Tab-separated table of C-alpha atoms and ligand atoms in Angstrom:
chain	number	residue	atom	x	y	z
F	7	ASN	CA	-32.174	-7.081	-23.440
F	8	GLY	CA	-32.387	-4.725	-26.395
F	9	THR	CA	-30.885	-1.742	-24.592
F	10	MET	CA	-28.421	0.029	-26.815
F	11	ARG	CA	-25.102	0.885	-25.210
F	12	VAL	CA	-24.084	4.399	-26.110
F	13	ASN	CA	-20.859	6.172	-25.635
F	14	VAL	CA	-21.676	8.924	-23.192
F	15	GLY	CA	-18.155	10.175	-22.545
F	16	ASN	CA	-18.250	13.938	-22.526
F	17	VAL	CA	-15.044	15.489	-21.315
F	18	ASP	CA	-16.221	18.992	-22.287
F	19	SER	CA	-19.194	18.940	-19.981
F	20	PRO	CA	-19.140	21.568	-17.217
F	21	LEU	CA	-20.055	18.692	-14.900
F	22	GLN	CA	-16.407	17.721	-15.158
F	23	ILE	CA	-15.625	20.610	-12.780
F	24	PHE	CA	-17.316	18.567	-10.078
F	25	VAL	CA	-16.049	15.202	-11.302
F	26	ARG	CA	-12.429	16.395	-11.363
F	27	ALA	CA	-12.710	18.212	-8.054
F	28	LYS	CA	-14.144	15.050	-6.516
F	29	LYS	CA	-11.279	12.969	-7.853
F	30	LYS	CA	-8.737	15.473	-6.592
F	31	ILE	CA	-10.165	15.726	-3.115
F	32	ASN	CA	-10.445	11.929	-2.986
F	33	ASP	CA	-6.747	11.658	-3.839
F	34	ILE	CA	-5.886	14.232	-1.194
F	35	PHE	CA	-7.777	12.234	1.393
F	36	ILE	CA	-5.898	9.081	0.376
F	37	GLU	CA	-2.707	11.006	1.164
F	38	ILE	CA	-4.098	12.279	4.456
F	39	ASP	CA	-5.064	8.691	5.265
F	40	ASP	CA	-1.480	7.516	4.615
F	41	TYR	CA	-0.052	10.380	6.642
F	42	VAL	CA	-2.304	9.662	9.629
F	43	LYS	CA	-1.512	5.940	9.499
F	44	ASP	CA	2.232	6.680	9.342
F	45	ALA	CA	1.825	8.960	12.343
F	46	VAL	CA	0.087	6.140	14.247
F	47	THR	CA	2.923	3.710	13.437
F	48	PHE	CA	5.431	6.286	14.604
F	49	MET	CA	3.524	6.927	17.827
F	50	HIS	CA	3.489	3.211	18.592
F	51	ALA	CA	7.227	3.048	17.964
F	52	VAL	CA	7.940	5.800	20.490
F	53	SER	CA	5.455	4.691	23.137
F	54	GLY	CA	5.604	1.887	25.697
F	55	GLU	CA	7.755	1.644	28.847
F	56	ASN	CA	10.215	4.531	29.138
F	57	GLY	CA	8.769	5.762	25.818
F	58	ILE	CA	8.269	9.365	24.820
F	59	ALA	CA	4.575	9.101	23.854
F	60	THR	CA	1.964	8.376	26.509
F	61	PRO	CA	-0.933	5.980	25.790
F	62	GLN	CA	-3.155	9.088	25.624
F	63	ASP	CA	-0.915	10.593	22.891
F	64	VAL	CA	-1.222	7.379	20.874
F	65	ALA	CA	-5.012	7.233	21.297
F	66	ASN	CA	-5.360	10.860	20.214
F	67	VAL	CA	-3.606	10.244	16.914
F	68	GLU	CA	-5.357	6.893	16.380
F	69	ALA	CA	-8.749	8.622	16.604
F	70	TYR	CA	-7.995	10.468	13.355
F	71	VAL	CA	-7.898	7.200	11.387
F	72	SER	CA	-11.636	6.636	11.750
F	73	LYS	CA	-12.362	10.322	11.203
F	74	VAL	CA	-10.559	10.240	7.864
F	75	GLU	CA	-12.326	7.013	6.922
F	76	ALA	CA	-15.704	8.569	7.670
F	77	ILE	CA	-14.950	11.574	5.459
F	78	ARG	CA	-13.788	9.296	2.652
F	79	GLU	CA	-17.064	7.391	2.864
F	80	VAL	CA	-19.084	10.608	2.610
F	81	LEU	CA	-16.892	11.776	-0.260
F	82	LYS	CA	-17.571	8.603	-2.216
F	83	ARG	CA	-21.290	9.249	-1.991
F	84	ASP	CA	-21.139	12.994	-2.711
F	85	HIS	CA	-23.163	13.987	-5.739
F	86	MET	CA	-24.866	16.911	-7.398
F	87	LYS	CA	-28.557	17.060	-6.679
F	88	VAL	CA	-31.275	18.730	-8.699
F	89	ALA	CA	-34.930	18.765	-7.664
F	90	PHE	CA	-37.846	19.429	-10.019
F	91	PHE	CA	-41.041	21.100	-8.890
F	92	GLY	CA	-44.141	22.457	-10.528
F	93	ARG	CA	-47.839	21.853	-10.880
F	94	THR	CA	-49.259	18.478	-11.860
F	95	SER	CA	-48.922	17.637	-15.540
F	96	ASN	CA	-46.598	20.550	-16.340
F	97	GLY	CA	-44.089	17.969	-17.571
F	98	LYS	CA	-41.607	17.485	-14.703
F	99	SER	CA	-41.168	13.775	-15.382
F	100	THR	CA	-40.893	14.412	-19.105
F	101	VAL	CA	-38.149	17.028	-18.548
F	102	ILE	CA	-36.171	14.530	-16.473
F	103	ASN	CA	-36.614	11.829	-19.112
F	104	ALA	CA	-35.427	14.217	-21.825
F	105	MET	CA	-32.344	15.065	-19.755
F	106	LEU	CA	-31.660	11.354	-19.277
F	107	HIS	CA	-32.159	10.725	-23.018
F	108	ASP	CA	-34.643	7.967	-22.313
F	109	LYS	CA	-38.150	7.263	-21.085
F	110	ILE	CA	-37.252	6.249	-17.562
F	111	LEU	CA	-39.881	7.870	-15.354
F	112	PRO	CA	-43.580	7.279	-15.883
F	113	SER	CA	-45.306	10.319	-17.357
F	114	GLY	CA	-48.736	10.968	-18.687
F	115	ILE	CA	-51.855	13.024	-18.493
F	116	GLY	CA	-53.524	13.399	-15.131
F	117	HIS	CA	-51.771	13.074	-11.795
F	118	THR	CA	-48.957	10.622	-12.519
F	119	THR	CA	-46.083	10.985	-10.084
F	120	ASN	CA	-47.431	10.220	-6.619
F	121	CYS	CA	-44.295	10.291	-4.495
F	122	PHE	CA	-40.707	11.490	-4.673
F	123	LEU	CA	-38.554	9.655	-7.177
F	124	GLN	CA	-34.815	9.989	-6.951
F	125	VAL	CA	-32.964	8.794	-10.033
F	126	GLU	CA	-29.311	8.004	-9.514
F	127	GLY	CA	-26.531	5.996	-11.122
F	128	SER	CA	-26.255	2.289	-10.482
F	129	ASP	CA	-22.837	0.696	-10.619
F	130	THR	CA	-24.226	-2.513	-12.043
F	131	ASP	CA	-25.847	-3.174	-15.405
F	132	GLU	CA	-29.213	-3.570	-13.814
F	133	ALA	CA	-31.924	-1.059	-13.148
F	134	PHE	CA	-33.685	-1.441	-9.821
F	135	LEU	CA	-35.586	0.536	-7.262
F	136	LYS	CA	-35.623	0.686	-3.504
F	137	THR	CA	-38.165	2.223	-1.185
F	138	GLU	CA	-37.185	4.290	1.797
F	139	ASP	CA	-38.033	1.747	4.477
F	140	SER	CA	-36.500	-1.410	3.037
F	141	GLU	CA	-33.251	-2.622	1.572
F	142	GLU	CA	-35.079	-4.876	-0.880
F	143	LYS	CA	-34.178	-4.325	-4.545
F	144	HIS	CA	-37.037	-4.416	-7.024
F	145	ASN	CA	-35.693	-5.046	-10.490
F	146	VAL	CA	-37.078	-2.929	-13.287
F	147	GLN	CA	-36.548	-3.460	-16.973
F	148	SER	CA	-39.041	-1.047	-18.420
F	149	VAL	CA	-41.040	2.059	-17.655
F	150	SER	CA	-44.331	0.189	-17.503
F	151	GLN	CA	-42.780	-2.173	-15.019
F	152	LEU	CA	-41.453	0.752	-13.032
F	153	GLY	CA	-44.909	2.348	-13.001
F	154	HIS	CA	-46.363	-0.931	-11.854
F	155	ALA	CA	-43.753	-1.375	-9.139
F	156	LEU	CA	-44.507	2.142	-7.925
F	157	CYS	CA	-48.237	1.383	-7.749
F	158	THR	CA	-47.865	-1.891	-5.885
F	159	THR	CA	-45.525	-0.512	-3.237
F	160	ARG	CA	-48.240	1.640	-1.645
F	161	LEU	CA	-46.562	4.952	-1.068
F	162	GLN	CA	-47.263	8.207	0.626
F	163	GLU	CA	-46.864	11.492	-1.201
F	164	SER	CA	-43.865	12.507	0.858
F	165	SER	CA	-42.119	9.147	0.655
F	166	LEU	CA	-39.078	8.548	-1.478
F	167	VAL	CA	-38.269	5.867	-4.008
F	168	HIS	CA	-34.687	5.491	-5.206
F	169	ILE	CA	-34.382	4.498	-8.829
F	170	TYR	CA	-30.960	3.158	-9.724
F	171	TRP	CA	-30.302	3.271	-13.444
F	172	PRO	CA	-27.130	2.001	-15.169
F	173	ARG	CA	-24.645	4.875	-15.185
F	174	GLU	CA	-23.286	4.109	-18.594
F	175	LEU	CA	-26.672	4.732	-20.191
F	176	CYS	CA	-26.868	8.400	-19.153
F	177	ALA	CA	-24.113	11.006	-19.091
F	178	LEU	CA	-25.738	12.876	-16.195
F	179	LEU	CA	-25.877	9.792	-14.001
F	180	ARG	CA	-22.337	8.824	-14.887
F	181	ASP	CA	-21.163	12.256	-13.764
F	182	ASP	CA	-22.846	11.910	-10.348
F	183	VAL	CA	-25.975	13.963	-10.940
F	184	VAL	CA	-28.978	12.843	-8.922
F	185	LEU	CA	-32.404	13.947	-10.155
F	186	VAL	CA	-35.418	14.205	-7.902
F	187	ASP	CA	-38.921	14.162	-9.364
F	188	SER	CA	-41.824	15.279	-7.191
F	189	PRO	CA	-45.600	15.115	-7.137
F	190	GLY	CA	-47.277	18.372	-8.258
F	191	VAL	CA	-46.958	21.204	-5.727
F	192	ASP	CA	-50.707	21.710	-6.087
F	193	VAL	CA	-51.627	18.271	-4.747
F	194	SER	CA	-49.870	18.181	-1.391
F	195	PRO	CA	-50.674	20.352	1.602
F	196	ASN	CA	-47.458	19.339	3.343
F	197	LEU	CA	-44.866	21.392	1.515
F	198	ASP	CA	-42.806	22.128	4.631
F	199	GLU	CA	-42.123	18.450	5.131
F	200	TRP	CA	-41.107	18.155	1.484
F	201	ILE	CA	-38.633	20.966	1.802
F	202	ASP	CA	-37.089	19.619	4.989
F	203	LYS	CA	-36.794	16.128	3.580
F	204	TYR	CA	-35.722	16.701	0.000
F	205	CYS	CA	-34.652	20.262	-0.623
F	206	LEU	CA	-32.122	21.252	1.996
F	207	ASP	CA	-29.254	19.506	0.230
F	208	ALA	CA	-30.332	20.246	-3.344
F	209	ASP	CA	-27.802	22.215	-5.377
F	210	VAL	CA	-30.266	23.339	-8.036
F	211	PHE	CA	-34.057	23.659	-8.266
F	212	VAL	CA	-35.923	23.530	-11.532
F	213	LEU	CA	-39.400	24.992	-11.635
F	214	VAL	CA	-41.241	23.356	-14.515
F	215	ALA	CA	-43.953	25.847	-15.453
F	216	ASN	CA	-46.625	25.595	-18.083
F	217	ALA	CA	-46.077	28.074	-20.889
F	218	GLU	CA	-49.692	27.600	-21.953
F	219	SER	CA	-50.855	29.329	-18.785
F	220	THR	CA	-48.639	31.337	-16.424
F	221	LEU	CA	-46.718	31.004	-13.142
F	222	MET	CA	-49.244	29.957	-10.553
F	223	LEU	CA	-49.528	31.105	-6.959
F	224	THR	CA	-49.034	27.552	-5.633
F	225	GLU	CA	-45.740	27.332	-7.524
F	226	LYS	CA	-44.629	30.752	-6.343
F	227	ASN	CA	-45.566	30.025	-2.742
F	228	PHE	CA	-43.584	26.835	-2.770
F	229	PHE	CA	-40.431	28.672	-3.815
F	230	HIS	CA	-41.095	31.426	-1.285
F	231	LYS	CA	-40.992	28.712	1.361
F	232	VAL	CA	-37.822	27.219	-0.152
F	233	SER	CA	-36.046	30.557	-0.079
F	234	THR	CA	-36.875	31.117	3.585
F	235	LYS	CA	-35.093	27.850	4.453
F	236	ILE	CA	-32.203	27.984	1.994
F	237	SER	CA	-30.145	31.077	1.437
F	238	GLN	CA	-29.789	31.971	-2.233
F	239	PRO	CA	-31.177	28.801	-3.847
F	240	ASN	CA	-30.235	28.261	-7.487
F	241	ILE	CA	-33.522	28.250	-9.370
F	242	PHE	CA	-34.132	27.670	-13.082
F	243	ILE	CA	-37.535	28.214	-14.637
F	244	LEU	CA	-38.549	26.104	-17.614
F	245	ASN	CA	-41.561	27.356	-19.507
F	246	ASN	CA	-42.500	23.948	-20.802
F	247	ARG	CA	-45.009	22.986	-23.500
F	248	TRP	CA	-43.710	25.864	-25.603
F	249	ASP	CA	-44.587	23.765	-28.665
F	250	ALA	CA	-48.113	25.030	-28.089
F	251	SER	CA	-46.931	28.415	-29.360
F	252	ALA	CA	-46.539	26.895	-32.841
F	253	SER	CA	-50.293	26.964	-33.258
F	254	GLU	CA	-50.430	30.689	-32.532
F	255	PRO	CA	-47.275	32.106	-34.124
F	256	GLU	CA	-48.700	35.642	-34.297
F	257	PHE	CA	-48.635	35.911	-30.499
F	258	LEU	CA	-45.359	34.081	-29.949
F	259	ASP	CA	-43.110	37.066	-29.166
F	260	GLN	CA	-45.704	38.808	-27.096
F	261	VAL	CA	-46.469	35.767	-24.964
F	262	ARG	CA	-42.807	34.957	-24.576
F	263	SER	CA	-41.889	38.403	-23.288
F	264	GLN	CA	-44.868	38.397	-20.941
F	265	HIS	CA	-43.778	35.074	-19.425
F	266	ALA	CA	-40.138	36.106	-19.357
F	267	ASN	CA	-40.881	39.375	-17.555
F	268	ARG	CA	-42.964	37.631	-14.948
F	269	CYS	CA	-40.304	35.024	-14.333
F	270	VAL	CA	-37.520	37.632	-14.067
F	271	ASP	CA	-39.665	39.588	-11.679
F	272	PHE	CA	-40.353	36.518	-9.606
F	273	LEU	CA	-36.697	35.486	-9.248
F	274	SER	CA	-35.148	38.928	-8.826
F	275	ARG	CA	-37.732	41.106	-7.082
F	276	GLU	CA	-39.976	38.619	-5.267
F	277	LEU	CA	-37.529	35.925	-4.190
F	278	ARG	CA	-34.442	38.144	-4.442
F	279	VAL	CA	-32.288	35.150	-5.321
F	280	CYS	CA	-30.499	36.910	-8.199
F	281	SER	CA	-30.310	40.120	-10.178
F	282	PRO	CA	-32.705	40.702	-13.122
F	283	LYS	CA	-29.776	40.167	-15.490
F	284	GLU	CA	-28.866	36.833	-13.921
F	285	ALA	CA	-32.542	35.855	-13.888
F	286	GLU	CA	-32.696	36.232	-17.662
F	287	GLU	CA	-30.070	33.493	-17.901
F	288	ARG	CA	-32.217	31.184	-15.777
F	289	ILE	CA	-35.387	31.221	-17.864
F	290	PHE	CA	-35.995	28.938	-20.849
F	291	PHE	CA	-38.803	28.218	-23.288
F	292	ILE	CA	-38.756	24.561	-24.161
F	293	SER	CA	-40.744	21.533	-25.089
F	294	ALA	CA	-39.667	18.563	-23.022
F	295	LYS	CA	-41.855	16.279	-25.050
F	296	GLU	CA	-40.123	17.253	-28.296
F	297	ALA	CA	-36.672	17.106	-26.716
F	298	LEU	CA	-37.382	13.592	-25.474
F	299	LEU	CA	-38.722	12.534	-28.875
F	300	THR	CA	-35.671	13.938	-30.645
F	301	ARG	CA	-33.355	12.053	-28.309
F	302	MET	CA	-35.294	8.810	-28.497
F	303	LYS	CA	-35.040	9.014	-32.277
F	304	GLU	CA	-31.289	9.674	-32.039
F	305	ARG	CA	-30.992	6.484	-30.037
F	306	GLU	CA	-33.122	4.655	-32.556
F	307	LYS	CA	-35.723	3.854	-29.974
F	308	PRO	CA	-39.325	3.363	-31.007
F	309	VAL	CA	-41.405	6.525	-30.570
F	310	SER	CA	-45.169	6.813	-30.660
F	311	SER	CA	-45.803	10.211	-32.267
F	312	PRO	CA	-42.787	11.258	-34.277
F	313	ILE	CA	-44.420	14.374	-35.777
F	314	LEU	CA	-42.710	17.541	-34.614
F	315	VAL	CA	-44.352	20.924	-35.127
F	316	ASP	CA	-42.811	24.138	-36.480
F	317	GLY	CA	-39.926	25.622	-34.562
F	318	HIS	CA	-39.014	22.377	-32.818
F	319	GLN	CA	-35.340	22.813	-33.643
F	320	VAL	CA	-35.193	26.234	-31.994
F	321	ARG	CA	-36.917	24.822	-28.922
F	322	TYR	CA	-34.527	21.899	-28.887
F	323	PHE	CA	-31.509	24.250	-29.022
F	324	GLU	CA	-32.976	26.178	-26.130
F	325	PHE	CA	-33.324	22.917	-24.216
F	326	VAL	CA	-29.655	22.099	-24.886
F	327	ASP	CA	-28.735	25.646	-23.817
F	328	PHE	CA	-30.643	25.120	-20.573
F	329	GLU	CA	-28.742	21.889	-19.938
F	330	ARG	CA	-25.400	23.620	-20.434
F	331	LYS	CA	-26.224	26.488	-18.037
F	332	PHE	CA	-27.693	24.009	-15.600
F	333	GLU	CA	-24.543	21.877	-15.678
F	334	GLU	CA	-22.322	24.907	-15.068
F	335	CYS	CA	-24.464	26.031	-12.177
F	336	ILE	CA	-24.868	22.679	-10.448
F	337	SER	CA	-21.221	21.652	-10.652
F	338	GLN	CA	-19.983	24.970	-9.289
F	339	SER	CA	-22.536	25.045	-6.537
F	340	ALA	CA	-21.887	21.439	-5.499
F	341	VAL	CA	-18.105	21.947	-5.437
F	342	GLN	CA	-18.598	24.958	-3.194
F	343	THR	CA	-21.088	23.486	-0.754
F	344	LYS	CA	-19.706	19.959	-0.561
F	345	PHE	CA	-15.964	20.115	-1.040
F	346	ALA	CA	-15.175	23.403	0.696
F	347	GLN	CA	-16.268	21.766	3.935
F	348	HIS	CA	-14.262	18.571	3.324
F	349	SER	CA	-11.101	20.440	2.448
F	350	ARG	CA	-11.400	22.557	5.611
F	351	ARG	CA	-11.704	19.400	7.690
F	352	GLY	CA	-8.826	17.728	5.846
F	353	LYS	CA	-6.624	20.722	6.555
F	354	ASN	CA	-7.561	20.684	10.237
F	355	ILE	CA	-6.825	16.969	10.583
F	356	ALA	CA	-3.407	17.346	8.942
F	357	ALA	CA	-2.631	20.289	11.239
F	358	ASP	CA	-3.774	18.425	14.368
F	359	VAL	CA	-1.680	15.342	13.584
F	360	MET	CA	1.299	17.524	12.860
F	361	ALA	CA	0.841	19.302	16.212
F	362	ALA	CA	0.745	15.930	17.980
F	363	LEU	CA	3.961	14.852	16.265
F	364	GLU	CA	5.574	18.177	17.059
F	365	GLN	CA	4.712	17.749	20.695
F	366	ILE	CA	6.405	14.343	20.716
F	367	TYR	CA	9.423	15.833	19.014
F	368	ASN	CA	9.621	18.592	21.626
F	369	THR	CA	9.343	16.086	24.462
F	370	ALA	CA	12.166	14.080	22.895
F	371	CYS	CA	14.320	17.207	22.580
F	372	ASN	CA	13.690	18.139	26.208
F	373	MET	CA	14.602	14.649	27.348
F	374	LYS	CA	17.823	14.796	25.396
F	375	ALA	CA	18.697	18.200	26.817
F	376	THR	CA	18.099	16.976	30.376
F	377	LYS	CA	20.362	13.975	29.799
F	378	VAL	CA	23.135	16.151	28.388
F	379	GLU	CA	22.861	18.519	31.335
F	380	LYS	CA	23.048	15.617	33.793
F	381	GLN	CA	26.131	14.330	32.048
F	382	ARG	CA	27.778	17.743	32.186
F	383	ILE	CA	27.238	18.023	35.944
F	384	LEU	CA	28.576	14.524	36.421
F	385	GLN	CA	31.617	15.400	34.380
F	386	GLU	CA	32.288	18.475	36.506
F	387	GLN	CA	32.002	16.435	39.650
F	388	LEU	CA	34.427	13.902	38.263
F	389	THR	CA	36.975	16.576	37.379
F	390	CYS	CA	36.707	17.994	40.850
F	391	ILE	CA	37.258	14.603	42.451
F	392	GLU	CA	40.172	14.007	40.149
F	393	GLU	CA	41.772	17.275	41.198
F	394	GLN	CA	41.220	16.468	44.835
F	395	LEU	CA	42.769	13.059	44.355
F	396	THR	CA	45.801	14.544	42.656
F	397	SER	CA	46.358	17.006	45.455
F	398	ILE	CA	45.834	14.350	48.116
F	399	THR	CA	48.289	12.023	46.403
F	400	ARG	CA	50.852	14.814	46.190
F	401	GLN	CA	50.477	15.578	49.907
F	402	MET	CA	50.761	11.881	50.747
F	403	LYS	CA	53.876	11.575	48.643
F	404	ASP	CA	55.454	14.508	50.489
F	405	LYS	CA	54.496	13.079	53.863
F	406	ILE	CA	55.796	9.629	53.021
F	407	GLY	CA	59.015	11.174	51.651
F	408	LYS	CA	59.506	13.088	54.865
F	409	MET	CA	58.687	10.015	56.945
F	410	VAL	CA	61.229	7.942	55.043
F	411	GLU	CA	63.801	10.692	55.461
F	412	SER	CA	63.258	10.889	59.220
F	413	VAL	CA	63.323	7.107	59.559
F	414	GLU	CA	66.537	6.965	57.559
F	415	HIS	CA	67.986	9.717	59.735
F	416	LYS	CA	66.981	7.885	62.889
F	417	VAL	CA	68.391	4.626	61.585
F	418	SER	CA	71.730	6.213	60.658
F	419	LEU	CA	71.874	7.894	64.063
F	420	THR	CA	71.304	4.573	65.821
F	421	LEU	CA	73.952	2.848	63.696
F	422	SER	CA	76.564	5.448	64.369
F	423	GLN	CA	76.251	5.116	68.126
Z	17	GTP	P1	-47.287	14.731	-12.489
Z	17	GTP	O1	-46.317	13.650	-12.311
Z	17	GTP	O2	-48.663	14.224	-12.597
Z	17	GTP	O3	-47.162	15.786	-11.442
Z	17	GTP	O4	-46.998	15.422	-13.912
Z	17	GTP	P2	-45.614	15.823	-14.564
Z	17	GTP	O5	-45.341	17.256	-14.251
Z	17	GTP	O6	-44.578	14.862	-14.230
Z	17	GTP	O7	-45.964	15.737	-16.095
Z	17	GTP	P3	-45.628	14.604	-17.141
Z	17	GTP	O8	-44.182	14.661	-17.472
Z	17	GTP	O9	-46.196	13.343	-16.684
Z	17	GTP	O10	-46.401	15.147	-18.409
Z	17	GTP	C1	-47.781	15.245	-18.434
Z	17	GTP	C2	-48.267	15.143	-19.867
Z	17	GTP	O11	-47.829	16.274	-20.580
Z	17	GTP	C3	-47.713	13.933	-20.603
Z	17	GTP	O12	-48.732	13.401	-21.404
Z	17	GTP	C4	-46.608	14.502	-21.461
Z	17	GTP	O13	-46.407	13.781	-22.644
Z	17	GTP	C5	-47.132	15.886	-21.748
Z	17	GTP	N1	-46.041	16.842	-21.979
Z	17	GTP	C6	-44.922	16.992	-21.246
Z	17	GTP	N2	-44.138	17.941	-21.774
Z	17	GTP	C7	-44.780	18.409	-22.852
Z	17	GTP	C8	-44.472	19.398	-23.833
Z	17	GTP	O14	-43.433	20.053	-23.803
Z	17	GTP	N3	-45.382	19.591	-24.811
Z	17	GTP	C9	-46.546	18.887	-24.872
Z	17	GTP	N4	-47.351	19.149	-25.857
Z	17	GTP	N5	-46.857	17.954	-23.987
Z	17	GTP	C10	-46.009	17.714	-22.986
Z	18	MG	MG1	-44.540	13.298	-13.035
């Protein structure tokens, strides 16, 4: 189908922190699963008539099997989630495409994205999409087809379309990153619903701003709302369309520091999500359009306008720098929020099953002790009886001896008469 397979293996990526942690915790849960199942087998072996474990004991341990299975299911689906917001036409969809190294999402002038689009890895070779309310898979081979599919499935602004794209075509998707594109924050009045539906489990937010203008109130207000519902959200600000600065090089530094100061101020003093120093590390001046072009060319894909203006390399490096910092941030955050909870639960399950086994062990020990004690008492009684018997026998012997003697005496007396 003309799609070039590329080797996307990147063992140096900071995303590997998450990937490895996920593998590790998965392995641990396989062990916990084995342990719980062994415990169940053991409980069955020691239950039943005259058994040590009661049916309730067995049921208690058995209940952990499904609990562990449920956690393993959740673990399989755990991913890192990044959501992109910003005003219409700032370039959100283009940023996502550049990060995915391909033109996947529809982008263009005017109001393009009209609902939430969640791009995630597909385990098959095919690309397909699914809407929220149906399990039906719509196959997509190209962006135009995707755009068309999105138009024909009449959608509301706050609805969600899942786009499954072959994992092996994008490093981010292969490493379990899920990217959420949104309609412009300036076109929907229902931002609260958006936040509740799509933001609460996001590990990172990217505000795609327009470097040709400045941070807008609608964009700021949206993130004010986000930070009231999520404590310490991780926010990156991309000043996109920075290629525009090439036409006015004399103002470049001045404009850049003006934007940078405003962004630092916004993150550190207005939202209070980080210190000014940390905020500086979260702000980038990029051109998503150029980054996408560069990557399409690298993949030898046809591009429409291959002319890149002055300074494109610097902007591209800054884009790559953003990706690196973003990867570090999202993998650390996701490990913390997702796996800390699983490992706590895993620990508790192991401890609970161990307590149940310990209880059975203690019951067994008590039963043994009681038996031994009973035996000891029995033994004492036996000894006592034995002693009594001995003494009785001795007395009898004496008596019989005496009787025999007196009979003998009487007999001899009678004879001698
Ligand atoms: P909506 O989906 O409508 O909210 O817009 P969006 O934020 O997704 O923007 P989109 O990615 O569709 O980009 C809008 C237009 O801006 C497209 O024509 C892009 O090619 C163009 N564009 C995006 N990034 C850049 C950039 O860095 N520089 C320039 N010059 N144009 C850009
Ligand atoms: Mg868009």
